[in-house]
Coordinates of C-alpha atoms in Angstrom, one line a residue:
Chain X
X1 CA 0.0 0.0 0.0
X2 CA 0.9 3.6 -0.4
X3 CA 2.3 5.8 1.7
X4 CA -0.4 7.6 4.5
X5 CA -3.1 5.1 3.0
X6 CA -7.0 5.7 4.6
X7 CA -9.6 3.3 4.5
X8 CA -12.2 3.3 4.4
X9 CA -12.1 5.1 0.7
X10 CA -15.5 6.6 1.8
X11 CA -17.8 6.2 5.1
X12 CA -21.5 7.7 5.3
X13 CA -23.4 7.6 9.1
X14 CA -26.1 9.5 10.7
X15 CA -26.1 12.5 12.6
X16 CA -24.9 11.3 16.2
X17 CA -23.0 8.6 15.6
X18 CA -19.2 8.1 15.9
X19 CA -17.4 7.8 12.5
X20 CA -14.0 6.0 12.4
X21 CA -11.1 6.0 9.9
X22 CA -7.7 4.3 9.6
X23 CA -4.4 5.5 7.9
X24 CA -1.7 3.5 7.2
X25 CA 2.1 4.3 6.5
X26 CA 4.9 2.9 5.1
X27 CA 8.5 4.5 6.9
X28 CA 9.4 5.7 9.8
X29 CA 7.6 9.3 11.3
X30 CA 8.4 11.6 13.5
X31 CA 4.7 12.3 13.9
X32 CA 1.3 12.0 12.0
X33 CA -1.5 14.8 11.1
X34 CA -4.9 14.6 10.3
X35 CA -6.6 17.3 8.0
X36 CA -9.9 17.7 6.8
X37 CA -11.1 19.0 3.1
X38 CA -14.3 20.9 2.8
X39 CA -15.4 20.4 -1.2
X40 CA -12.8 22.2 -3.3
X41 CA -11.4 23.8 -0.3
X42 CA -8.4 24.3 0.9
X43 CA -6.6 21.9 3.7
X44 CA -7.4 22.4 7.9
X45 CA -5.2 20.7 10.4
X46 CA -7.2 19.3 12.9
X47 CA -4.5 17.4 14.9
X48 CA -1.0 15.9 15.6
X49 CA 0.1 12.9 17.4
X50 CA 4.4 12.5 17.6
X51 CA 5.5 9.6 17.7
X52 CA 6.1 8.4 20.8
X53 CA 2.7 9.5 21.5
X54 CA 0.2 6.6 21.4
X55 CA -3.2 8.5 21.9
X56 CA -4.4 12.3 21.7
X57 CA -7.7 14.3 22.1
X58 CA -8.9 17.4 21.0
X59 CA -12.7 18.1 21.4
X60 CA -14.8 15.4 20.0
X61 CA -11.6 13.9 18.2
X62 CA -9.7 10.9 19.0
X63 CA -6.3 9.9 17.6
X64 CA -4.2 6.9 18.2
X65 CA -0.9 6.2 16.8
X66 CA 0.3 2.6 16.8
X67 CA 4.0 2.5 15.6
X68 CA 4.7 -0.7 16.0
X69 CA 1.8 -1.6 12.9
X70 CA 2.5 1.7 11.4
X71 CA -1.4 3.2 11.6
X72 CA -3.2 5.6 12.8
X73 CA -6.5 5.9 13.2
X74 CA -9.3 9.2 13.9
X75 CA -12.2 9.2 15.6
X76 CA -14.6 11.3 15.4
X77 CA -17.4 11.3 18.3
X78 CA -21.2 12.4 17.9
X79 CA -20.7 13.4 14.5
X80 CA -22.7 16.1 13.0
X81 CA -23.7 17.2 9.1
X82 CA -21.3 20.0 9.4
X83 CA -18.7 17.1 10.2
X84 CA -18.9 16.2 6.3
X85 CA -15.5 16.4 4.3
X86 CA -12.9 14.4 3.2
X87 CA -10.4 13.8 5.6
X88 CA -6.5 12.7 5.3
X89 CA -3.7 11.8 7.4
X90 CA -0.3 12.9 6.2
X91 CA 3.1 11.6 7.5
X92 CA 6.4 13.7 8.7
X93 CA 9.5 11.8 9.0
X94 CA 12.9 12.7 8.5
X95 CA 12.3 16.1 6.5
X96 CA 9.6 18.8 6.8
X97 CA 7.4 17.4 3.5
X98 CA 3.7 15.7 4.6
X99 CA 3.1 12.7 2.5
X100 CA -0.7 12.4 2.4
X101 CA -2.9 9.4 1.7
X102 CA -5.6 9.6 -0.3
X103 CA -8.2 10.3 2.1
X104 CA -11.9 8.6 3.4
X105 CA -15.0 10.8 1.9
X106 CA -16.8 11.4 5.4
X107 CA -20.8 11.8 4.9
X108 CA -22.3 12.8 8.0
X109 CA -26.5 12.6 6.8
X110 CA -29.1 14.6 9.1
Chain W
X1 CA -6.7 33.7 13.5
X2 CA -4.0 34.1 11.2
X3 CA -4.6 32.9 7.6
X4 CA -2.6 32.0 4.7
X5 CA -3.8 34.0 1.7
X6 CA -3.7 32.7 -2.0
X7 CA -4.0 34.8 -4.9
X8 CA -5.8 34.0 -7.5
X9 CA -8.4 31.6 -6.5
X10 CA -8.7 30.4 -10.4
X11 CA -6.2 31.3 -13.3
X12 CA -7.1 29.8 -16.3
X13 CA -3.9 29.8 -19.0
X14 CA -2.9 28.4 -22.1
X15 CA -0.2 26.2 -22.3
X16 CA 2.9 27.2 -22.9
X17 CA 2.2 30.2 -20.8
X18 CA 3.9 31.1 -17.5
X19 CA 1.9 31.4 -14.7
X20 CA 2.6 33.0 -11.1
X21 CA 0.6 31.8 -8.0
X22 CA 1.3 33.8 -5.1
X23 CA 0.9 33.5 -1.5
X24 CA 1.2 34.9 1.7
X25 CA 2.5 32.7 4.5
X26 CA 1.5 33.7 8.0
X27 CA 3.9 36.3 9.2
X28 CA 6.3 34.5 11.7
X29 CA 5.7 31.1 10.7
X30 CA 9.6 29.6 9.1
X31 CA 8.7 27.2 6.9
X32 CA 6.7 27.4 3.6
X33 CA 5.5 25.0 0.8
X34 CA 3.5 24.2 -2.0
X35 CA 1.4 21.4 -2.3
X36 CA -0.7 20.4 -5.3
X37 CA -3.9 18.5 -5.2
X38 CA -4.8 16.7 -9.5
X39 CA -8.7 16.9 -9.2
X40 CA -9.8 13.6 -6.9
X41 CA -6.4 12.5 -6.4
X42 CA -3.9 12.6 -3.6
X43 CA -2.3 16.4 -2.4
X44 CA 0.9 16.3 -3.6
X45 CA 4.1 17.6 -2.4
X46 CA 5.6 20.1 -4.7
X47 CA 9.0 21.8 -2.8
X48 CA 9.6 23.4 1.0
X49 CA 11.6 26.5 1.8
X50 CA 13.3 27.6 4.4
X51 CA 16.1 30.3 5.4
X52 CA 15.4 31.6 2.2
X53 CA 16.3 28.8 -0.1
X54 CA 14.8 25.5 -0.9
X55 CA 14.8 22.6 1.7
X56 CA 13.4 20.0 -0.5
X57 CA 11.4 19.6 -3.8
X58 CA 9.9 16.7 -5.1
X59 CA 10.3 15.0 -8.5
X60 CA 7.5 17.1 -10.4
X61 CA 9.0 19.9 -9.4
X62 CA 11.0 20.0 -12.3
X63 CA 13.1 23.0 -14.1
X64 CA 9.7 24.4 -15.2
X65 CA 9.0 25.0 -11.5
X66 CA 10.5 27.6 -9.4
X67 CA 9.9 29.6 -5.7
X68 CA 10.5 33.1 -4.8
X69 CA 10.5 35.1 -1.8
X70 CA 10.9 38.4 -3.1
X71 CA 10.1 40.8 0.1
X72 CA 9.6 38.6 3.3
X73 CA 6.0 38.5 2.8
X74 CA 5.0 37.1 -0.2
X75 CA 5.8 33.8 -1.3
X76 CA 5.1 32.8 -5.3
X77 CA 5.2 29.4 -7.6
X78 CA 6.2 30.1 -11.2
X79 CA 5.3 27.8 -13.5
X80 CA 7.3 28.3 -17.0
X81 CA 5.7 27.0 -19.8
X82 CA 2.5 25.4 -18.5
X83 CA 1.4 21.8 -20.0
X84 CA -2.0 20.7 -19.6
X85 CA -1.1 17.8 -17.1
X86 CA -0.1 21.2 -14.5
X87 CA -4.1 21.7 -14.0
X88 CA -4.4 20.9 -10.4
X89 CA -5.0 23.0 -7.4
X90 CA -2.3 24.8 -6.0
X91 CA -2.1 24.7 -2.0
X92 CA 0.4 27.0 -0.1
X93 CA 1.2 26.1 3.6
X94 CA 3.1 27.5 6.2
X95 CA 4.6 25.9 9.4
X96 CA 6.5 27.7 12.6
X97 CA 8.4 24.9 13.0
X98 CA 9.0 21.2 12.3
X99 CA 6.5 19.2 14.3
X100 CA 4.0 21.8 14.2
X101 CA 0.9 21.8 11.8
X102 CA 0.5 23.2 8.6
X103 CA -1.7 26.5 8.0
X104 CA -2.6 25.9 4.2
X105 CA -4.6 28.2 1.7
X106 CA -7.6 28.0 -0.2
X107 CA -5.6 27.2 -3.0
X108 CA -5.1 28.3 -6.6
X109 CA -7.3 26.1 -9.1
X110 CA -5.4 26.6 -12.3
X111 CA -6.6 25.6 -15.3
X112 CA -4.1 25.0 -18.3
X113 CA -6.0 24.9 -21.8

């Protein structure tokens, strides 16, 4: 697999419920962000987990960071319609450059 | 909250035409980038810059590609002769440091005809 790979490629829930995706990366990091996408919009970090960090919080999101199986996953809690985006996890390791996966299509439906 | 600004939000050009997308990081972040996203693909690292040269550019950015920082504000991708594989959107980011999140841009959606 690629480099900062999501699955699932696309996830759609109702209003209220917790939505969950998984990223997946290939070298060593020194840590790993999520972002979200609006529709043609531009990129907003949400969060960032180092890497000897193994879980992390921030309002109604949940990282973990497992380095040992090289994956991440973000959880998002009592998900609302504004909640709908496309969101990615990118990778830093050894330089400054994020290497992004190609991201799960979150629909969030009222 | 600070922002990074993009300008323009579309260009349309024809190829073989060199185009200029400029940015403006946020003011006392260190590290800046471009980043460009092929419609419904992955986003796509184009080059960093730091201490006023390059840090690290990618394999597309190729001679036809090149960064400026003319006046410690404004920060701009040139394009030289523009083929139509270069329509993409263009995202500019700014860090304050390494380990810190990126501050991105609406981006640039250029269109090469």
């Amino acid at each position: 697999s690629q480099q900062g790979e999501e699955d699932p490629q696309a996830l759609s829930i109702q209003e209220g419920e917790n939505a969950t995706m998984n990223c997946s990366y290939k070298t060593s990091i020194n840590n790993l962000q999520w972002y979200r996408q609006n529709s043609g919009r531009g990129l907003v970090h949400l969060i960032l987990i180092r890497s000897n960090e193994r879980e992390k919080h921030s309002g109604r999101l949940r990282v973990t960071l497992d380095t040992s199986k090289k994956s991440s996953s973000l959880l998002i809690t009592a998900s609302r319609a504004a909640d709908t985006a496309s969101y990615f996890c990118a990778s830093q390791g050894g330089s400054e450059k994020l290497v992004f996966g190609k991201g799960t299509k979150l629909t969030v439906n009222p | 909250e600070p922002e990074v600004t993009q300008t323009p939000s579309h260009q349309v050009t024809q190829m073989g035409q060199e185009v200029i997308l400029r940015c403006v990081p946020i003011s006392n972040h260190l590290y800046f980038y471009w980043y460009r996203q092929i419609l419904g693909q992955k986003v796509e690292f184009l080059v960093s810059f730091y201490n006023n040269e390059i840090s690290e550019k990618s394999e597309i950015f190729d001679d036809q590609f090149s960064v400026e920082r003319p006046d410690g504000s404004n920060f701009t991708l040139k394009i030289r002769s523009t083929k139509l594989e270069d329509s993409a959107m263009y995202f500019c980011a700014s860090s304050l440091s390494l380990n810190y999140g990126y501050t991105f841009g609406s981006g640039t959606r250029l269109t090469v005809v």
